[in-house]
PDB file of C-alpha atoms in Angstrom:
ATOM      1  CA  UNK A   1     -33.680-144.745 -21.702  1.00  0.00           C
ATOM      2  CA  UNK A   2     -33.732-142.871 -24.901  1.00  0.00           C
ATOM      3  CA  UNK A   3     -37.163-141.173 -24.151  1.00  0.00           C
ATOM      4  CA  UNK A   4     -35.602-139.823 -21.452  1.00  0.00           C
ATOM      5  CA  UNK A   5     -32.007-138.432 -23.491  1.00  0.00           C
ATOM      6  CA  UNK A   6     -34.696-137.112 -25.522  1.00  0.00           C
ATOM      7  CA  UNK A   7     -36.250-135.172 -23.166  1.00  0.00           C
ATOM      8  CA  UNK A   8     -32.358-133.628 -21.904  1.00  0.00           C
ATOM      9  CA  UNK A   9     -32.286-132.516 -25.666  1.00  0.00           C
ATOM     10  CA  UNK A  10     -32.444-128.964 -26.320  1.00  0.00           C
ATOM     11  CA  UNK A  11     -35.214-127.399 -28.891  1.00  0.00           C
ATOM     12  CA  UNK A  12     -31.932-127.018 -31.520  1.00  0.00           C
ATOM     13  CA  UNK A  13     -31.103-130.572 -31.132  1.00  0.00           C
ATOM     14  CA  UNK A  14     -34.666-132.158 -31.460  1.00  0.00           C
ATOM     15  CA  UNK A  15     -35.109-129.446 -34.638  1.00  0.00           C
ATOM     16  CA  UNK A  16     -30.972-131.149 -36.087  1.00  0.00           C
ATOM     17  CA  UNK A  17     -32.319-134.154 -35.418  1.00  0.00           C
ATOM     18  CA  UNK A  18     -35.591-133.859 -37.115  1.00  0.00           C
ATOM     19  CA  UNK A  19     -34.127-131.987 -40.184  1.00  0.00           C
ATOM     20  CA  UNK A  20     -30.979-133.944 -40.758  1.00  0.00           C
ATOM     21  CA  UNK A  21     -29.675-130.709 -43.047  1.00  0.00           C
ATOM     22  CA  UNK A  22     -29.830-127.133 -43.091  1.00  0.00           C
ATOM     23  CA  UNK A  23     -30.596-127.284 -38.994  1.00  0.00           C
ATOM     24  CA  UNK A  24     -29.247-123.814 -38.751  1.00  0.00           C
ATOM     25  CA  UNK A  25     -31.776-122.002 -41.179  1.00  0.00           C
ATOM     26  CA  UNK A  26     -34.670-124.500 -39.870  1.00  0.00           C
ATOM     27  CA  UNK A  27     -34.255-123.260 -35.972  1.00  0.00           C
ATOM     28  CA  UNK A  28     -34.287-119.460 -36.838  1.00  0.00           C
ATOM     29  CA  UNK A  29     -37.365-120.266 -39.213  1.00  0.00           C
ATOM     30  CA  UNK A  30     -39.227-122.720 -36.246  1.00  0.00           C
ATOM     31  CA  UNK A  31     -38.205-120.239 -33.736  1.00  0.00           C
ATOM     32  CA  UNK A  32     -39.700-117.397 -36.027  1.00  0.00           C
ATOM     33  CA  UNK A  33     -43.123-118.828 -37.010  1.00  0.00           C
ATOM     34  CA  UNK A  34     -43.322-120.505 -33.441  1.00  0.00           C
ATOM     35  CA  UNK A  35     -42.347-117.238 -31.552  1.00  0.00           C
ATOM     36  CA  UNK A  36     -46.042-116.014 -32.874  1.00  0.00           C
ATOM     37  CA  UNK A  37     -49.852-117.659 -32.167  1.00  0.00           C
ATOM     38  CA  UNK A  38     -51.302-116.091 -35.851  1.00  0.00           C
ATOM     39  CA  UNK A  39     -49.463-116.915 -39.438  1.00  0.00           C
ATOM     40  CA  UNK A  40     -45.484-115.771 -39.831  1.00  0.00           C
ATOM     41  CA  UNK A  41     -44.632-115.433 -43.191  1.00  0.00           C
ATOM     42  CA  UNK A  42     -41.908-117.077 -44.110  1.00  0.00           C
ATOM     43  CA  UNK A  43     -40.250-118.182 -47.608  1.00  0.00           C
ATOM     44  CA  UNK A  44     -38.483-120.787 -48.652  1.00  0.00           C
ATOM     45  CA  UNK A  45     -36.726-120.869 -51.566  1.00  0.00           C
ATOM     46  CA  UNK A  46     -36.072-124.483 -52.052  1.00  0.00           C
ATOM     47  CA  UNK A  47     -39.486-125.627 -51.836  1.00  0.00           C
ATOM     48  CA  UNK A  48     -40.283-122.894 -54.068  1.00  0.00           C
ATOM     49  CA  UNK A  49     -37.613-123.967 -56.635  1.00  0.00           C
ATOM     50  CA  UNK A  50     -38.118-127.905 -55.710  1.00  0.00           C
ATOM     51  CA  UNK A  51     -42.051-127.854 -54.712  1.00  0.00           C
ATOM     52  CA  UNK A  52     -43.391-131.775 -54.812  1.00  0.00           C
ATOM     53  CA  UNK A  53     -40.424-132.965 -54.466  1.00  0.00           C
ATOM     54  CA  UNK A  54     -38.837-130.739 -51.207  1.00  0.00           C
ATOM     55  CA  UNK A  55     -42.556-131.532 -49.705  1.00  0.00           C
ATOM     56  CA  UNK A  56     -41.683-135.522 -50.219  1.00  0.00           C
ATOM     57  CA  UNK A  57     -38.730-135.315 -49.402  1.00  0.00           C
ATOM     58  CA  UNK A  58     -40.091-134.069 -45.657  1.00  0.00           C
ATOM     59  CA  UNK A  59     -42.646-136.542 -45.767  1.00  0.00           C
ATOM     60  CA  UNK A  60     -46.015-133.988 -46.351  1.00  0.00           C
ATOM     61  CA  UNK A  61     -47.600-135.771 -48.439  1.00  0.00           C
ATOM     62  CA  UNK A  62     -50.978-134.377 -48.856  1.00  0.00           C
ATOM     63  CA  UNK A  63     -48.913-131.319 -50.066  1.00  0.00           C
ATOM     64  CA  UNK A  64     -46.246-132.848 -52.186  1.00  0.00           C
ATOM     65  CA  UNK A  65     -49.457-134.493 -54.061  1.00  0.00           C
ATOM     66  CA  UNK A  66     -51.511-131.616 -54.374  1.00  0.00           C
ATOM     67  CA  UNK A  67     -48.459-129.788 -55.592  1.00  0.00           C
ATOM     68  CA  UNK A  68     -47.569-132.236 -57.855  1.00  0.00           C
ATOM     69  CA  UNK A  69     -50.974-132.304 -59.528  1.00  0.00           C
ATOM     70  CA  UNK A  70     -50.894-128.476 -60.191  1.00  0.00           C
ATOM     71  CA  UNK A  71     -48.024-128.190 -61.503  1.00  0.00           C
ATOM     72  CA  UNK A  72     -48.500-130.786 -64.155  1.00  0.00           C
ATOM     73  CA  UNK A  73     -51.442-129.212 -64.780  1.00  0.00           C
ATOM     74  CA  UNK A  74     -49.667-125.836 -65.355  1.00  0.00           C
ATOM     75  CA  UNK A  75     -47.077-127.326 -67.234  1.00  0.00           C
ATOM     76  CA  UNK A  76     -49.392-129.103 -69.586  1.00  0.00           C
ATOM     77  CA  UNK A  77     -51.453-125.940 -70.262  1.00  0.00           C
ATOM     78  CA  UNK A  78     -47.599-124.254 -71.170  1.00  0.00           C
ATOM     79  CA  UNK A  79     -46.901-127.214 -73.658  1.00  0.00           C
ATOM     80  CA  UNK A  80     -50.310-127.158 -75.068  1.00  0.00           C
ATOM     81  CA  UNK A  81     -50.126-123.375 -75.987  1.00  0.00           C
ATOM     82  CA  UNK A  82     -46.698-123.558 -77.084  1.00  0.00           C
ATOM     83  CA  UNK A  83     -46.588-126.710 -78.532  1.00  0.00           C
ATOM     84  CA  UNK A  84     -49.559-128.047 -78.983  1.00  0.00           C
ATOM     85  CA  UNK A  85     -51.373-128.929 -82.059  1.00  0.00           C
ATOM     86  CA  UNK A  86     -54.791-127.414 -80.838  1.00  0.00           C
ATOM     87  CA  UNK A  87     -56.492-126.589 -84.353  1.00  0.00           C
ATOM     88  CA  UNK A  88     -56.424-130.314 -85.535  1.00  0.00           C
ATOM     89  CA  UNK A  89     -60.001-130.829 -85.354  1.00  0.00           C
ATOM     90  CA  UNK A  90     -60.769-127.625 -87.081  1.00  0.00           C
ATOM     91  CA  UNK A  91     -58.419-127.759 -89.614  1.00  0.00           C
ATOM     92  CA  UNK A  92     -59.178-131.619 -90.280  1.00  0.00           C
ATOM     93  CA  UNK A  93     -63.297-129.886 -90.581  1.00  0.00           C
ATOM     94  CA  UNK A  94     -61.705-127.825 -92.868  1.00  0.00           C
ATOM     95  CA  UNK A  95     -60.081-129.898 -95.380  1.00  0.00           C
ATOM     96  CA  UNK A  96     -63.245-132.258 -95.583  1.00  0.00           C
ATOM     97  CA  UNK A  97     -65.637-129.520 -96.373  1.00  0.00           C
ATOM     98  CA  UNK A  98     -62.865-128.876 -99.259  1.00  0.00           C
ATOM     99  CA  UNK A  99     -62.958-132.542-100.317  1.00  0.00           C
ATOM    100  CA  UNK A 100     -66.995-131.896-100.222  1.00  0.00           C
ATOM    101  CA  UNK A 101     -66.962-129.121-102.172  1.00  0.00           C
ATOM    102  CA  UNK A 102     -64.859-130.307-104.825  1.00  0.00           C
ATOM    103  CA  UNK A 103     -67.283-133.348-105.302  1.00  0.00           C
ATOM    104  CA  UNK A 104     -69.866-130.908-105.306  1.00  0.00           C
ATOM    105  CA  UNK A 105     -68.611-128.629-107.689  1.00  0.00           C
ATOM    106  CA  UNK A 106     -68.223-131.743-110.396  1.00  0.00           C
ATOM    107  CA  UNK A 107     -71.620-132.414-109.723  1.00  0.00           C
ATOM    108  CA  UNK A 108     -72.424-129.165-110.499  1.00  0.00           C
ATOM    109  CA  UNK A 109     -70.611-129.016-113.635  1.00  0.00           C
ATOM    110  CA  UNK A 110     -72.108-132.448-114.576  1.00  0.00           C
ATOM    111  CA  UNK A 111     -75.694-130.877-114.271  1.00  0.00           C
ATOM    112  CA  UNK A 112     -74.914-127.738-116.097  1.00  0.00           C
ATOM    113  CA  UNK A 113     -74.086-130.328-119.260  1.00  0.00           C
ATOM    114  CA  UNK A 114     -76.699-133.090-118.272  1.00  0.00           C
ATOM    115  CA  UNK A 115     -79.488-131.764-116.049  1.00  0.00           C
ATOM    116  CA  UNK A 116     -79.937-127.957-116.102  1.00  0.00           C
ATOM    117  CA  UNK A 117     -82.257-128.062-113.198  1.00  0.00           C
ATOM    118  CA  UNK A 118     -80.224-128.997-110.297  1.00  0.00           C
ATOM    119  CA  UNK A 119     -77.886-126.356-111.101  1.00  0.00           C
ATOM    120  CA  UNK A 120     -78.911-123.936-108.839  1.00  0.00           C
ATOM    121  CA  UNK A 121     -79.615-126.728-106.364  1.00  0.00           C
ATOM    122  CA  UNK A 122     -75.697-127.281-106.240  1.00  0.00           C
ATOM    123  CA  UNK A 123     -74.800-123.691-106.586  1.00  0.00           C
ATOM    124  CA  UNK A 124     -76.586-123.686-103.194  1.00  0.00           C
ATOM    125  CA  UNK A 125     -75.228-126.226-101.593  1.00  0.00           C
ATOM    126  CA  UNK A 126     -71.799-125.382-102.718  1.00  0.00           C
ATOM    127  CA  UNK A 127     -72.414-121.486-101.115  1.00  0.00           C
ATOM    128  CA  UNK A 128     -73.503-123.228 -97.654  1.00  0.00           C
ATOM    129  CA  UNK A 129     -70.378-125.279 -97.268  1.00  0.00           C
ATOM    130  CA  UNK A 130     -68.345-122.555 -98.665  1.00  0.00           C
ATOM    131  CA  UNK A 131     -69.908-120.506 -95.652  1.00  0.00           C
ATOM    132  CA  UNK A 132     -69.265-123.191 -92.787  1.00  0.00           C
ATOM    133  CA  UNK A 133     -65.698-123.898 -94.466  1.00  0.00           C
ATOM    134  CA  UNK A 134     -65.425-119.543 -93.741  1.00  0.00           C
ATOM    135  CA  UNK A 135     -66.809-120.761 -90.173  1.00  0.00           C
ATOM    136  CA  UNK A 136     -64.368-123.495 -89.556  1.00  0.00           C
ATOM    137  CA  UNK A 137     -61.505-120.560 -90.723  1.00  0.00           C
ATOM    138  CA  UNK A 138     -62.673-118.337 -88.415  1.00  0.00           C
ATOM    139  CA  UNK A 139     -62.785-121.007 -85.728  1.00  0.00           C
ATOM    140  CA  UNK A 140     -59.127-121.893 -86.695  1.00  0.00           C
ATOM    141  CA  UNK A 141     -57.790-118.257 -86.175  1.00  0.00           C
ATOM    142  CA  UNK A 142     -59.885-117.584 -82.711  1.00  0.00           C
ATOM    143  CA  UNK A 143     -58.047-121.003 -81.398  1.00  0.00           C
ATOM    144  CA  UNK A 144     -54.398-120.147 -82.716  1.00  0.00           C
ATOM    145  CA  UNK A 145     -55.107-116.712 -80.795  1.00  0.00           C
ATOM    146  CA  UNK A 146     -55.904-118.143 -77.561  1.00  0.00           C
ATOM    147  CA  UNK A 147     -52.730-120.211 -77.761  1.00  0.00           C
ATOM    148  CA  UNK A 148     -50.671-117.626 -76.527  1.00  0.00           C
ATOM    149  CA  UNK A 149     -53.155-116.932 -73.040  1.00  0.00           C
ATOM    150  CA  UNK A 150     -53.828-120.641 -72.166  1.00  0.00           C
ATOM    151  CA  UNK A 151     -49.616-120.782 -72.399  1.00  0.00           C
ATOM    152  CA  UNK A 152     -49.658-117.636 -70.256  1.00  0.00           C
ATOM    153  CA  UNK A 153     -52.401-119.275 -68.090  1.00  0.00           C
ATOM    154  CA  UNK A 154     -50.005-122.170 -67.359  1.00  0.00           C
ATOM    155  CA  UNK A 155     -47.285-119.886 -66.218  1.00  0.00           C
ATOM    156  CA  UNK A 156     -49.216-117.644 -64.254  1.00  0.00           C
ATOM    157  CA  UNK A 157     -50.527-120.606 -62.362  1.00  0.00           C
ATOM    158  CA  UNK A 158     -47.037-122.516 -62.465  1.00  0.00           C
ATOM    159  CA  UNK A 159     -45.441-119.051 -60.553  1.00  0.00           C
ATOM    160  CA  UNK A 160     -48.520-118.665 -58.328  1.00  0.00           C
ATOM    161  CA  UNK A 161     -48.252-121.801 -57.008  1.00  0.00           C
ATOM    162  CA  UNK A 162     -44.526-122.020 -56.876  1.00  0.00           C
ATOM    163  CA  UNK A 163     -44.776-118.796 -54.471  1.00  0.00           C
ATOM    164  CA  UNK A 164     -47.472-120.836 -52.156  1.00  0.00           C
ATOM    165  CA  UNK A 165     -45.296-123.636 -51.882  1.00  0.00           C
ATOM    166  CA  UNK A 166     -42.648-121.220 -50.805  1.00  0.00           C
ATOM    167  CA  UNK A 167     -44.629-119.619 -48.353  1.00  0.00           C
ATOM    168  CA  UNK A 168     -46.366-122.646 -46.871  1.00  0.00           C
ATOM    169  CA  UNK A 169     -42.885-124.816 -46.741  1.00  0.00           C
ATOM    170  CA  UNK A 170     -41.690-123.726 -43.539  1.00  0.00           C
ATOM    171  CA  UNK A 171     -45.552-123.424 -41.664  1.00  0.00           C
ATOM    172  CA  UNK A 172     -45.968-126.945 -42.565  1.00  0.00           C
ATOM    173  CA  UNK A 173     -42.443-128.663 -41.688  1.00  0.00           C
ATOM    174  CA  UNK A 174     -42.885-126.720 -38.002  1.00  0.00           C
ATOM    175  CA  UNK A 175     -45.896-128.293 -37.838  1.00  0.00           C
ATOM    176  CA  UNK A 176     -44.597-131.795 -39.036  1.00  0.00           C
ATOM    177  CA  UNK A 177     -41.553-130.895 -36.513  1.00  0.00           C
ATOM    178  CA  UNK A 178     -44.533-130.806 -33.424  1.00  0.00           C
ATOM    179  CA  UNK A 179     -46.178-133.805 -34.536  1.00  0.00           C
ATOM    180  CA  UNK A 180     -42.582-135.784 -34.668  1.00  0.00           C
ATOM    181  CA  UNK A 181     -41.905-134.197 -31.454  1.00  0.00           C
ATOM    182  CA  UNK A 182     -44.831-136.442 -30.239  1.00  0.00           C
ATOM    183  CA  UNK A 183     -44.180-139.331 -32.033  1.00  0.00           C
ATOM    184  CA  UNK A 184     -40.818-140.092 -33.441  1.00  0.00           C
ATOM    185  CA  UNK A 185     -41.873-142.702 -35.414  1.00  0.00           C
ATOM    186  CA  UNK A 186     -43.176-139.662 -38.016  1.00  0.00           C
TER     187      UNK A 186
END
């Protein structure tokens, strides 16, 4: 009996029915990308604002998943260039090749009092870790600089994929809306 009210329903009905809100804007869409047998762009904002959780919340879950893994990926890359502490290892290089040379340089001034001939032997050794400290520097600066582009990264690709989810929202609820119009146990 209700298969066959179903079947007295009108297209705007089954779409109210399968939508539950915002029926109005979701026929005009449906009737828009259905209307045409190749893509019809169409945006929508909410799933643009909302993304993973507007795709949940109309059960596509292979999207709301892959959406939700991107943009925690784009949000980490943001927090890591803004916020994150990316020159530790460096910087910790650094201040051991310090603590190094500063043994070294009491060595040194041991052996210019008690053995003249490994003077030149520390002078050495102190120039080559003075030189990979220099590297380490260097390193340090390079990494600080690309801070700034991996946080720029992460919203570039945060916006990008905001603007597919807008784009794709409405393509993929229609075609959710023809599989429930199948089976209405979707």
């Amino acid at each position: 009996m209700e298969n066959k009210q179903n079947n007295n329903l009108s297209r705007s009905e089954l779409i109210t029915d399968f939508v539950k809100s915002n029926h109005n804007y979701y026929i005009e869409q449906f009737q828009k990308i259905g209307s045409k047998p190749t893509f019809s762009f169409s945006f929508n904002l909410y799933a643009a604002i909302f993304g993973p959780i507007w795709f949940g919340m109309r059960n596509i879950w292979n999207w709301a998943l892959t959406f939700l893994i991107i943009e925690t990926f784009a949000v980490v890359q943001i927090i890591r260039g803004l916020f994150g502490n990316i020159t530790a290892e460096a910087i910790q290089k650094i201040e051991q090749v310090k603590s190094t040379i500063s043994f070294r340089n009491q060595q040194l001034e041991s052996a210019i009092i008690n053995n003249p001939d490994k003077v030149d032997v520390y002078k050495r050794n102190i120039k080559s870790l003075e030189d990979a400290m220099q590297g380490y520097i260097n390193e340090v600066d390079r990494i600080e600089s690309s801070a700034i582009w991996i946080s720029i990264f992460g919203i570039v690709l945060l916006i990008s994929i905001k603007i597919v989810q807008g784009v794709l929202a409405n393509s993929k609820l229609e075609k959710r809306y023809s599989d429930w119009l199948s089976d209405k146990t979707i």
